[in-house]
XYZ file of C-alpha atoms in Angstrom:
597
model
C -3.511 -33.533 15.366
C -3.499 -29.494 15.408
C -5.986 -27.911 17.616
C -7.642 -24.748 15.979
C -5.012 -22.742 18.034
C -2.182 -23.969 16.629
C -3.023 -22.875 13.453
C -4.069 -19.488 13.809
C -1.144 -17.519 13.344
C -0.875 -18.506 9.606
C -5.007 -18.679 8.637
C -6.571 -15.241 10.313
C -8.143 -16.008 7.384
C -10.259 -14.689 4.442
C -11.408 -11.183 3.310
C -12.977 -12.310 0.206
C -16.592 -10.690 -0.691
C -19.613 -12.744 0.661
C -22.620 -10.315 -0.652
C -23.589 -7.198 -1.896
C -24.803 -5.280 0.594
C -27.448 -3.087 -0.846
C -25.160 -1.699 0.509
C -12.333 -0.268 9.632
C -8.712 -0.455 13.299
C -5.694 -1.518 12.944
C -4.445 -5.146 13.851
C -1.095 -6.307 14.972
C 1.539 -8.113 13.827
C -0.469 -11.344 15.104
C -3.877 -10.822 12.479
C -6.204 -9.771 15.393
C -8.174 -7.220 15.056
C -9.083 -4.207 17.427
C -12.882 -3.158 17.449
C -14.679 -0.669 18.938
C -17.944 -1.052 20.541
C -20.199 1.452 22.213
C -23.020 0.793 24.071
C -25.332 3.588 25.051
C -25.199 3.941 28.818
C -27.385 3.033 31.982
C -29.033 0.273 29.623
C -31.060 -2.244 31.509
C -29.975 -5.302 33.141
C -30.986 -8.963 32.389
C -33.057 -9.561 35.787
C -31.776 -13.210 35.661
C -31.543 -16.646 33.615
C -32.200 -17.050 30.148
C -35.767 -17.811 29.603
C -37.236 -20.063 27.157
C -40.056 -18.806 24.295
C -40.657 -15.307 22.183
C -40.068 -14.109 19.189
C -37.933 -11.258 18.630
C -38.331 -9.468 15.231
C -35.444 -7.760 13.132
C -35.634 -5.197 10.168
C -34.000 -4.659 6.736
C -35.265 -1.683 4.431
C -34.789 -3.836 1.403
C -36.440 -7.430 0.546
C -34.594 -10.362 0.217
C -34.191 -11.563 -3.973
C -35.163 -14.705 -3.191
C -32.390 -16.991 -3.415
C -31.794 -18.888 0.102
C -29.425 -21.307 -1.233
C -25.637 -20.394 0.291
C -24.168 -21.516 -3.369
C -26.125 -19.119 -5.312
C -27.358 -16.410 -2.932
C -25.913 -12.493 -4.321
C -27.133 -9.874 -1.507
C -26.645 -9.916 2.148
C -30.652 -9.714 3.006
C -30.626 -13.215 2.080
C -27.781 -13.741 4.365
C -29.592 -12.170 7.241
C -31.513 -15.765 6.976
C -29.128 -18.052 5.226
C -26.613 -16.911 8.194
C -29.186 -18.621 10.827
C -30.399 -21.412 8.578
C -27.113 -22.706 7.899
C -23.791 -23.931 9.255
C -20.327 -24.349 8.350
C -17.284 -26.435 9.359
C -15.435 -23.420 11.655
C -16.520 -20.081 13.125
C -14.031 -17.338 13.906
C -14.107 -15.663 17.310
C -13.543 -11.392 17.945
C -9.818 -11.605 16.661
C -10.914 -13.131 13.438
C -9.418 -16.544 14.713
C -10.983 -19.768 13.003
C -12.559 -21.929 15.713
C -14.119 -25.580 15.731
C -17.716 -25.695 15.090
C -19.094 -28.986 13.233
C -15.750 -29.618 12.285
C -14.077 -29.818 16.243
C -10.496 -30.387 15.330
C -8.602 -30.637 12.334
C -4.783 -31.490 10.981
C -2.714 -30.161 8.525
C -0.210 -31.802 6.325
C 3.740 -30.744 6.204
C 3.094 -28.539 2.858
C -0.034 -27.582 3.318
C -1.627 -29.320 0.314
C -4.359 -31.123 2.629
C -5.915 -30.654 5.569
C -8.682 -33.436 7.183
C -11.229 -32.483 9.109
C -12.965 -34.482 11.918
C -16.634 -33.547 12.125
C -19.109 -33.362 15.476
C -21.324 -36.432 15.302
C -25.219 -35.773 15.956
C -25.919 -32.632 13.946
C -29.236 -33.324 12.272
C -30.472 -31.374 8.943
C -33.902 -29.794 9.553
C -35.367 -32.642 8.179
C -33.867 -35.141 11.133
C -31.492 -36.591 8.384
C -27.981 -36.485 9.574
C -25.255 -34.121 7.996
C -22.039 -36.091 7.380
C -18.792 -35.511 5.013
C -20.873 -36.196 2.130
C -22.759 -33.482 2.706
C -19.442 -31.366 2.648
C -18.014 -33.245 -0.403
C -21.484 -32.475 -2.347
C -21.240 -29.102 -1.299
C -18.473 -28.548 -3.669
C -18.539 -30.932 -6.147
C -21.593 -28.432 -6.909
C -18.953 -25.294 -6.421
C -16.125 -27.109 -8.771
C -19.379 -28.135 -11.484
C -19.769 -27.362 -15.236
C -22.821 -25.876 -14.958
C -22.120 -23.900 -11.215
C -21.203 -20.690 -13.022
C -23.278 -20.885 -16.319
C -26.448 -21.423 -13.569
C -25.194 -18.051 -11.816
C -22.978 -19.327 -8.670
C -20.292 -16.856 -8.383
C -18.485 -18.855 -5.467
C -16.228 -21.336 -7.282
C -12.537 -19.456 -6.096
C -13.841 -21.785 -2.983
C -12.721 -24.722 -4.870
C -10.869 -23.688 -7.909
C -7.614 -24.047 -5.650
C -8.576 -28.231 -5.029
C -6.665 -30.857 -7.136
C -8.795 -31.838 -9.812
C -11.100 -28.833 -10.162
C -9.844 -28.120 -14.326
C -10.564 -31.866 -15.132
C -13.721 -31.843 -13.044
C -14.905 -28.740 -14.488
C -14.451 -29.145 -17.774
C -16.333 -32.151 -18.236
C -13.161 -34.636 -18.414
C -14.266 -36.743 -15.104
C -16.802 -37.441 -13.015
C -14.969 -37.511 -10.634
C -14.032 -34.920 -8.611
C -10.991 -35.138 -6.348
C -10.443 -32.505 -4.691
C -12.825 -32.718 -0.795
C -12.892 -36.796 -0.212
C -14.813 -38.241 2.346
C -12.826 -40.624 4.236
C -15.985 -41.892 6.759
C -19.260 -40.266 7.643
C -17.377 -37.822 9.688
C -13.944 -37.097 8.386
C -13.385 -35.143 5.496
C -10.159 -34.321 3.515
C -9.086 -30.809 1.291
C -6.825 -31.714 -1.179
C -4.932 -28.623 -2.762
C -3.366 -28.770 -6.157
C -0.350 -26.808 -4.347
C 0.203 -25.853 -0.666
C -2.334 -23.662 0.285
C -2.104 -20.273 2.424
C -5.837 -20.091 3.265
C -6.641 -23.751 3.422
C -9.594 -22.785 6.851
C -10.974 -20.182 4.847
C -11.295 -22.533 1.753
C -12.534 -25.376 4.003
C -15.352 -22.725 5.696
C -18.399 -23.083 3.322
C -21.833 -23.236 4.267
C -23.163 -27.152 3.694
C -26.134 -27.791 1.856
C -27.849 -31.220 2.543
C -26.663 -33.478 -0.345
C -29.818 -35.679 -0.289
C -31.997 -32.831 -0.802
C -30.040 -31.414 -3.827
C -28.718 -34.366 -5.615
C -31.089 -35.255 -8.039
C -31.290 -31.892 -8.934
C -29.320 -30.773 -11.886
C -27.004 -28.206 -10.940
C -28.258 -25.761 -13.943
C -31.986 -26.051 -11.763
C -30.397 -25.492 -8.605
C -31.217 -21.357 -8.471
C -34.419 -22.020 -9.576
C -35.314 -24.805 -7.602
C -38.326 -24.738 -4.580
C -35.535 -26.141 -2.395
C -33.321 -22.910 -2.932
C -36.175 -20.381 -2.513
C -38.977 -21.367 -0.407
C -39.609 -21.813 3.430
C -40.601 -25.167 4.524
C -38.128 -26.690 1.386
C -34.941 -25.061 2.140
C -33.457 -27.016 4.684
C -30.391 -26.012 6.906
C -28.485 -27.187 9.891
C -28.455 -23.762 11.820
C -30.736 -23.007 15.072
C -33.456 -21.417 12.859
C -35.483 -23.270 10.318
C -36.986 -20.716 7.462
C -40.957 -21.776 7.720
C -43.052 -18.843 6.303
C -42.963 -15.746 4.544
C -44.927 -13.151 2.731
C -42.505 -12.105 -0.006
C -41.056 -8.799 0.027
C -42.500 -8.138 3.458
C -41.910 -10.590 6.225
C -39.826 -13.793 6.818
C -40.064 -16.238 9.334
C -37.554 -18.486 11.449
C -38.930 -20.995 13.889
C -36.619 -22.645 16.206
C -35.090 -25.796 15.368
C -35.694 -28.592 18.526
C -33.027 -30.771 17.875
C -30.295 -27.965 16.644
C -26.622 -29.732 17.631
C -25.678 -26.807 20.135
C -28.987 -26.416 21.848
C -32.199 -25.802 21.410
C -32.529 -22.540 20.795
C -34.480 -20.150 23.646
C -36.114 -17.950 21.258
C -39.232 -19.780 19.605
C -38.699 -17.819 16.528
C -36.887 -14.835 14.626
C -38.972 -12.745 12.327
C -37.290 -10.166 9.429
C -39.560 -7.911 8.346
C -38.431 -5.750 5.615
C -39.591 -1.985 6.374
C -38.388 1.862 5.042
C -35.060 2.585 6.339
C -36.982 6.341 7.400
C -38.886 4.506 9.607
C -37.241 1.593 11.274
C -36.239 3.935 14.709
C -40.156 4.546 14.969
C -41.177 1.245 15.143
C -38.116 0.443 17.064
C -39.723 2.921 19.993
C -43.253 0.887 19.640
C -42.110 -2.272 19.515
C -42.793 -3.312 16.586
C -39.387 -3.733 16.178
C -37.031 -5.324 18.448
C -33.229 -4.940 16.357
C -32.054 -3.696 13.695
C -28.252 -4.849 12.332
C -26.731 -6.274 8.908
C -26.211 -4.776 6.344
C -26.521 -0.987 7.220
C -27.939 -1.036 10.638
C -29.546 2.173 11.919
C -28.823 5.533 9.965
C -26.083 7.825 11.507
C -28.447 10.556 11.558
C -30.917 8.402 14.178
C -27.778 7.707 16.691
C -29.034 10.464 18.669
C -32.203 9.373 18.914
C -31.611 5.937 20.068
C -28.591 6.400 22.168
C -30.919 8.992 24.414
C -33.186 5.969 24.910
C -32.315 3.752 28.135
C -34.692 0.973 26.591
C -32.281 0.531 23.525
C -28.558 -0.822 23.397
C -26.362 0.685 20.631
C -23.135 -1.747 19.209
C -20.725 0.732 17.032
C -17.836 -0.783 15.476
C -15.737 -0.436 12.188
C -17.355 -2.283 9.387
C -15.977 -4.917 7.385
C -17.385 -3.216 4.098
C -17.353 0.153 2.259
C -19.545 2.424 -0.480
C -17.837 2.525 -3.927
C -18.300 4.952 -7.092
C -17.751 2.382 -9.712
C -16.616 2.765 -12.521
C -16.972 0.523 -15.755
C -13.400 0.105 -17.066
C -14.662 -2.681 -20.095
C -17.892 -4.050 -21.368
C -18.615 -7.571 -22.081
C -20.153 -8.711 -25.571
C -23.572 -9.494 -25.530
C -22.648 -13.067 -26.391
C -21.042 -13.361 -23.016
C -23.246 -11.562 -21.155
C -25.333 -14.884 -22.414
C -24.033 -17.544 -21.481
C -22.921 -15.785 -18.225
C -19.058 -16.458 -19.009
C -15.785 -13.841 -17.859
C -13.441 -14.086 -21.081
C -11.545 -10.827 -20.618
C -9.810 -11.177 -23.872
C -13.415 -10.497 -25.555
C -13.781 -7.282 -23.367
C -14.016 -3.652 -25.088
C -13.092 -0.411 -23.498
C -15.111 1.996 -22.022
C -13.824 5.228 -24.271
C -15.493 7.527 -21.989
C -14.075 6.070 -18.759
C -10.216 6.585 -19.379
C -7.491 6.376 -16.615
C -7.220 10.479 -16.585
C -11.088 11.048 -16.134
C -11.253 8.428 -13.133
C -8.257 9.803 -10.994
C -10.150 13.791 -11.819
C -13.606 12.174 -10.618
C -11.690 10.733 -7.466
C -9.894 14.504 -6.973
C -13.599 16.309 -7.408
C -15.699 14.393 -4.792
C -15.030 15.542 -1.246
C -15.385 12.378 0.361
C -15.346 14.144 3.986
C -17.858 15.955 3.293
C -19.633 13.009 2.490
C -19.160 11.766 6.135
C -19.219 14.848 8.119
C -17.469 15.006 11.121
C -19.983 15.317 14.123
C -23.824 14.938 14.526
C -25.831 17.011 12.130
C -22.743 17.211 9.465
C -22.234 15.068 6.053
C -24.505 11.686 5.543
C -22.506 9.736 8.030
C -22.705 12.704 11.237
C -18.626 11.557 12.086
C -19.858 7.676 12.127
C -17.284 6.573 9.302
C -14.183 7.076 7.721
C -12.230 7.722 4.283
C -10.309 4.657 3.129
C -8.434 4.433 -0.333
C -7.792 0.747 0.060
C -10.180 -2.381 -0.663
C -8.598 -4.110 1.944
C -10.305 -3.631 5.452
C -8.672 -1.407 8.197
C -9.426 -4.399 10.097
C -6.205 -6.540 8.438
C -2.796 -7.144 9.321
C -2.721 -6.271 5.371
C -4.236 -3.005 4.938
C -1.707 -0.149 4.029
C -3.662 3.524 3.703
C 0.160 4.993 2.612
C 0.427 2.421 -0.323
C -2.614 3.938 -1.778
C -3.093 7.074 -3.980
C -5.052 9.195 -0.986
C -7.156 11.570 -3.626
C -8.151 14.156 -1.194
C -10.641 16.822 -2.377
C -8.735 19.342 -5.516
C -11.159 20.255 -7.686
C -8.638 22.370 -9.204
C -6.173 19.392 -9.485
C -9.217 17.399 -11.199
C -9.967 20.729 -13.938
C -6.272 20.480 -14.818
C -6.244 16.437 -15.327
C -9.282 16.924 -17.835
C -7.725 19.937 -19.699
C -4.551 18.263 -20.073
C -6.743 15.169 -20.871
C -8.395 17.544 -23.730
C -11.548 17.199 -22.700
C -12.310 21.485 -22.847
C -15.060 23.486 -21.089
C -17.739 24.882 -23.824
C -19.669 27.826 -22.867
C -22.201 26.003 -21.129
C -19.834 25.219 -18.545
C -19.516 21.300 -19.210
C -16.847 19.716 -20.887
C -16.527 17.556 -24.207
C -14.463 14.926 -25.056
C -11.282 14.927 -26.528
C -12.432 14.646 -30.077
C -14.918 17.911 -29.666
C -18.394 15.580 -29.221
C -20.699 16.111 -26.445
C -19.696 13.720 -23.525
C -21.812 12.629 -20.992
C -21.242 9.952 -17.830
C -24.179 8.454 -16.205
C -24.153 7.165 -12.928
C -26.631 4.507 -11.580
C -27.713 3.587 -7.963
C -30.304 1.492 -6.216
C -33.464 2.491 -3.970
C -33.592 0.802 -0.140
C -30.312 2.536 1.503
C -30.706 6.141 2.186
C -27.867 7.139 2.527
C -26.673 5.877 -0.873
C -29.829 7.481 -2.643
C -28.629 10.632 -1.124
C -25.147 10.778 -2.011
C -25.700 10.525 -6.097
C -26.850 13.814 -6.480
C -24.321 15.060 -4.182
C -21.895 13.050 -6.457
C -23.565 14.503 -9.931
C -23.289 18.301 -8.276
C -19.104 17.483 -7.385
C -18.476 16.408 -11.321
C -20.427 18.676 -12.584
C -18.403 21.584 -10.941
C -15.466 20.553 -13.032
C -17.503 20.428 -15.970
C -18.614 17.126 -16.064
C -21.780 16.367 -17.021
C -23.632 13.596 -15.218
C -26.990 12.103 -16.222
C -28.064 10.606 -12.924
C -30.351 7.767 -14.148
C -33.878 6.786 -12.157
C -32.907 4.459 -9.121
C -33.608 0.822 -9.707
C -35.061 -1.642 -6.531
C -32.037 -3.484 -5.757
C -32.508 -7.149 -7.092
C -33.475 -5.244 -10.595
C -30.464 -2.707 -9.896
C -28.212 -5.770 -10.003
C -29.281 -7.989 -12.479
C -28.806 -4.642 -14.925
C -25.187 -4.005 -13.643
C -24.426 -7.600 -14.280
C -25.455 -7.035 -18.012
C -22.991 -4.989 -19.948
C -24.876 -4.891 -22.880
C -26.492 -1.692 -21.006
C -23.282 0.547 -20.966
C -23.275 1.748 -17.648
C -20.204 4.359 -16.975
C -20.618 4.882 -13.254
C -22.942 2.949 -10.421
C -22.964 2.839 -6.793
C -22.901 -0.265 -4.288
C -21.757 -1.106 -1.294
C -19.569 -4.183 -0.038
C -20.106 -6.562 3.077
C -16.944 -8.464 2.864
C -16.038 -11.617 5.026
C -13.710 -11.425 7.744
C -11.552 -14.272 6.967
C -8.649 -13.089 5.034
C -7.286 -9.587 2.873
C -6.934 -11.286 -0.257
C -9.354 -9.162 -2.488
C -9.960 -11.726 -5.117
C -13.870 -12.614 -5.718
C -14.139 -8.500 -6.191
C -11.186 -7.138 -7.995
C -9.849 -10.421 -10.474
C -10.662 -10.275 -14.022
C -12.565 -12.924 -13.790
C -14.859 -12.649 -10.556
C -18.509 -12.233 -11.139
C -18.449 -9.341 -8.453
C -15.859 -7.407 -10.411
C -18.876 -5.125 -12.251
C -16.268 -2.489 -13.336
C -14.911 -5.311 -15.525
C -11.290 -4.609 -14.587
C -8.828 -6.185 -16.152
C -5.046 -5.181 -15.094
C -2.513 -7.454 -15.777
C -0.342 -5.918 -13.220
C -3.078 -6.640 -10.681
C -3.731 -9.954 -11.155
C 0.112 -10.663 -11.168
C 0.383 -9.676 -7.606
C -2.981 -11.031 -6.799
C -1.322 -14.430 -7.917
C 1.346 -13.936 -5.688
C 0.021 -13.122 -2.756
C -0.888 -16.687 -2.136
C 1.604 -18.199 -3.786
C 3.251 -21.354 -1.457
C 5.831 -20.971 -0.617
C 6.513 -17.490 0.121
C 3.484 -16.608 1.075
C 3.565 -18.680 4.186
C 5.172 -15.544 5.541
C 2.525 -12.763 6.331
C 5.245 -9.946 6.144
C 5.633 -11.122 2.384
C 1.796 -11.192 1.685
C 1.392 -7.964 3.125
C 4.452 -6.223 0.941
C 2.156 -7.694 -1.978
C -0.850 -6.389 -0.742
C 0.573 -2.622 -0.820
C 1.990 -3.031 -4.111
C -1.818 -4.291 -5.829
C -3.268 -1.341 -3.141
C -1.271 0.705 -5.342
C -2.721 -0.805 -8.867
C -6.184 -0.258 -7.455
C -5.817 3.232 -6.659
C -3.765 4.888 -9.790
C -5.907 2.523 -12.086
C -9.279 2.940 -10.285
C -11.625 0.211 -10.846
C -13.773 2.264 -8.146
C -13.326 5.125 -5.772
C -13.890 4.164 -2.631
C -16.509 6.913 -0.904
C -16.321 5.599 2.257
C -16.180 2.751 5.082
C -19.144 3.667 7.539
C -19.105 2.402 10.722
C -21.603 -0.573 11.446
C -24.450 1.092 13.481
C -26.606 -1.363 15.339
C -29.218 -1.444 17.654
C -31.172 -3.790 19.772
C -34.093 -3.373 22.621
C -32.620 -4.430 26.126
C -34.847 -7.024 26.775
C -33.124 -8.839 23.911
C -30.387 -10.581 25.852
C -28.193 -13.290 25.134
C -26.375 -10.828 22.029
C -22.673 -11.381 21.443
C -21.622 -9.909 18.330
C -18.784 -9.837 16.218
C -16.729 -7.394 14.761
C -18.694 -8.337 11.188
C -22.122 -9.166 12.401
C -24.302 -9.046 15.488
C -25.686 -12.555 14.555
C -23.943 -14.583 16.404
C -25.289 -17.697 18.226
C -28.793 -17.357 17.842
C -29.614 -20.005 19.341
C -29.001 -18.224 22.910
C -30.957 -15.307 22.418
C -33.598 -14.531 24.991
C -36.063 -12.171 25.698
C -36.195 -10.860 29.304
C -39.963 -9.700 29.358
């Protein structure tokens, strides 16, 4: 039987996207990763042991959509309560190493086409009911269904790789083979080859099978159980009891929670203006503020001169993108909610020549500035031309395309492009007709709101003219990108991405659901195949060689320039003790938070 450290050399393990957050170091040759945290000095001490009872309250500047089940959720501010609701088989620790959790040890077979976990005993559902290996075997029989992606799930590369999933999902069994439960507490992966990220794969959030069983997979999103407190029931420390939509949301602790009761008698979100989170922060009101964004660079100052407040600064696991829309589906498609890339139709205003210009004419550094009062980001980020983290073994900043700021260099691609300057100073396309890109962004994250007029003002030095469209709330913002039928050209979002492993599929693939520029590059999903391909990819040096070579596709063909990775910025009051973050998110073990009064 293999111990979690055994393993870890091979299954540091997966980068693929988790949620869009309405919305990097350098590891070594051993997949760890090197963070950096800050903490504002002369902070208080704990006076002593953790004490039971309080409630501590967190903020996010944007409301939640509404979907609290892990299969179906889309934005990380319903992961700021499906991360504390829920629980998985492993956890990872501050290298990115997979670690038991309810599944406490686990074995491999020789060619890594299954691997059988042995689960903790005792962990009770919210509702006292036991979770067991059915419970993980539901979990993605849902994933691997025929109605999962038709009903909006966007998660099924989680079992797409397990033997059976065509047959399964395409109606020709019932039965699907792929995650078996051999007793009440040992479950088996089964891989249709051997598998490079088998943990990763394995590392799903659980839903409670006797909760969602006789519900039809189609009603799942919809469902009470999915969306409202009291119904949705998890495993985690925190059981989601109340809320008043769009404004507060409220965790009570969970008594019988299979790591210990928690200390805290409840966590409360409440979703406030990003403008005004430090202010309440200062009152009280307040007591932390972390995923997605955390506090804005421009308050650092502010809160790092207060001895009442503890500051954690470390590369994020995420970056802004301009994106741009390669392809557009057919409204037929758009329908039924299906990827068929061979139905796709070119942009004709987006070319290859006017994305690499629009990289050349945005001066990303000025974007971040490079000390306090300069840029949006005051110095607290950095430029990155690869959608692989900084914090990989696999990122490879020289394999990329490095666009630095040439407006000059961008006027030349679009003359040689023939798209010429009229008198007026903007440019039309090749064919002599007006030409016009509009770009699209969401309300809730300042710093994004401020950067599209920056944006328009770059392009339109080079002569291209941009009509910046109203901002949309986010859960309206991306329920319009997701529809092609609207002919978007350009739209900014940010990405949280998981810290498991670099393999950008679930964004970049033709056929993810988060791939809104609708790229399809057969050269890309070539390598993207091989990458995990068994058995060469067993060898990380190999992976990583494949990894530059797609970094390479990405940037010269430019699904989306990437404006920046900013550094995660958050924040929490001092008597909030117990806090042990991670290098992707400060909410770790919940359960031993404590407030020293």
């Amino acid at each position: 039987m293999f111990r979690k450290k055994y393993l870890l050399l091979f299954f540091t393990l997966l980068f693929t996207m988790i949620v869009i957050a309405a919305c990097g170091g350098a590891a070594d040759e051993e997949a760890s990763t090197e963070t950096e945290t800050e903490t504002t000095d002369d902070t208080k001490e704990a006076s002593g042991e953790p004490k039971k009872g309080g409630t501590v309250t967190g903020a996010m500047h944007t409301a939640p959509a509404g979907q609290f089940n892990p299969l179906f959720y889309e934005e990380a501010y319903e992961a700021n309560i499906i991360d504390i609701v829920f629980n998985s088989l492993f956890q990872q620790n501050n290298d990115l190493e997979f670690e038991p959790w309810i599944g406490k040890e686990w074995e491999l077979n020789e060619d890594q086409t299954e691997l059988t976990v042995y689960m903790e005993e005792g962990v009770k559902w919210h509702d006292g009911q036991e979770l067991t290996a059915h419970d993980v075997v539901f979990t993605y029989q849902v994933m691997a269904h025929p109605d999962y992606e038709k009903a909006g799930g966007i998660r099924a590369y989680y079992a797409t790789p397990l033997k059976g999933y065509e047959e399964y999902n395409s109606g020709e069994t019932d039965e699907f083979e792929g995650v078996e439960a051999i007793d009440d507490h040992t479950v088996v992966f089964k891989f249709a080859e051997p598998n490079v990220t088998p943990l990763y794969l394995a590392n799903f959030h659980i839903i409670p099978k006797h909760i969602f069983e006789d519900i039809p997979v189609a009603e799942m999103p919809e469902a009470e159980e999915s969306r409202l407190p009291g119904k949705l029931i998890g495993s985690g420390p925190f059981k989601f009891t109340d809320m008043v939509e769009r404004e507060q949301y409220v965790l009570e602790a969970f008594e019988d929670y299979w790591e210990g009761e928690p200390y805290l008698d409840s966590i409360v979100w409440k979703v406030v203006d990003q403008s005004v989170m430090i202010s309440l922060l200062e009152t009280g009101e307040i007591d932390f503020i972390a995923n997605p964004e955390g506090i804005a660079p421009a308050d650092y100052e502010t809160v790092a001169a207060n001895d009442d407040m503890k500051i954690i600064e470390q590369p994020d696991f995420g970056y802004q993108v301009l994106g741009f829309r390669h392809n557009f589906r057919p409204a037929a498609d758009v329908e039924e909610g299906v990827m068929v890339p061979e139905n796709w139709t070119p942009n004709e205003d987006l070319p290859k020549e006017v994305r690499q210009a629009i990289a050349y004419a945005i001066d990303r550094q000025a974007l971040i500035g490079t000390g306090p009062g300069e840029g949006l980001l005051e110095g607290h980020g950095t430029i990155i031309n690869s959608p692989i983290a900084p914090n990989f073994w696999a990122y490879d900043e020289d394999a990329a395309i490095p666009y630095e700021y040439d407006p000059e260099k961008a006027k030349q691609i679009l003359d040689e492009a023939g798209y010429k300057e009229g008198d007026d100073g903007f440019r039309t396309d090749p064919d002599g007709n007006e030409w016009v890109l509009n770009l699209n962004y969401p309300t809730g994250n300042q710093l994004r709101e401020r950067s599209a007029p920056i944006i328009k003002e770059f392009l339109e030095a080079v002569g291209i003219k941009v009509d910046l469209r109203q901002p949309k709330e986010m859960s309206v913002y991306v329920e319009e990108l997701d529809d092609d039928t609207l002919e978007w050209d350009m739209y900014l979002i940010g990405w949280s991405l998981a810290s498991g492993d670099p393999d950008p599929i679930g964004l970049w693939g033709a056929k993810d659901a988060y791939n809104y520029s609708r790229w399809n590059n057969e050269e890309s999903e070539k390598l993207l195949q091989e990458a995990v391909k068994a058995p060469e990819a067993f060898e990380q040096d190999y992976r990583a060689e494949k990894y530059s070579e797609w970094t390479y596709v990405f940037s010269d063909d430019l699904p989306a320039l990437i404006l920046y990775a900013q550094n995660k910025i958050w924040v929490h009051h001092t008597k909030l003790q117990g806090v042990d973050p991670l290098p992707y998110t400060m909410l770790k073990n919940t359960y031993l938070w404590w407030l020293d009064e």
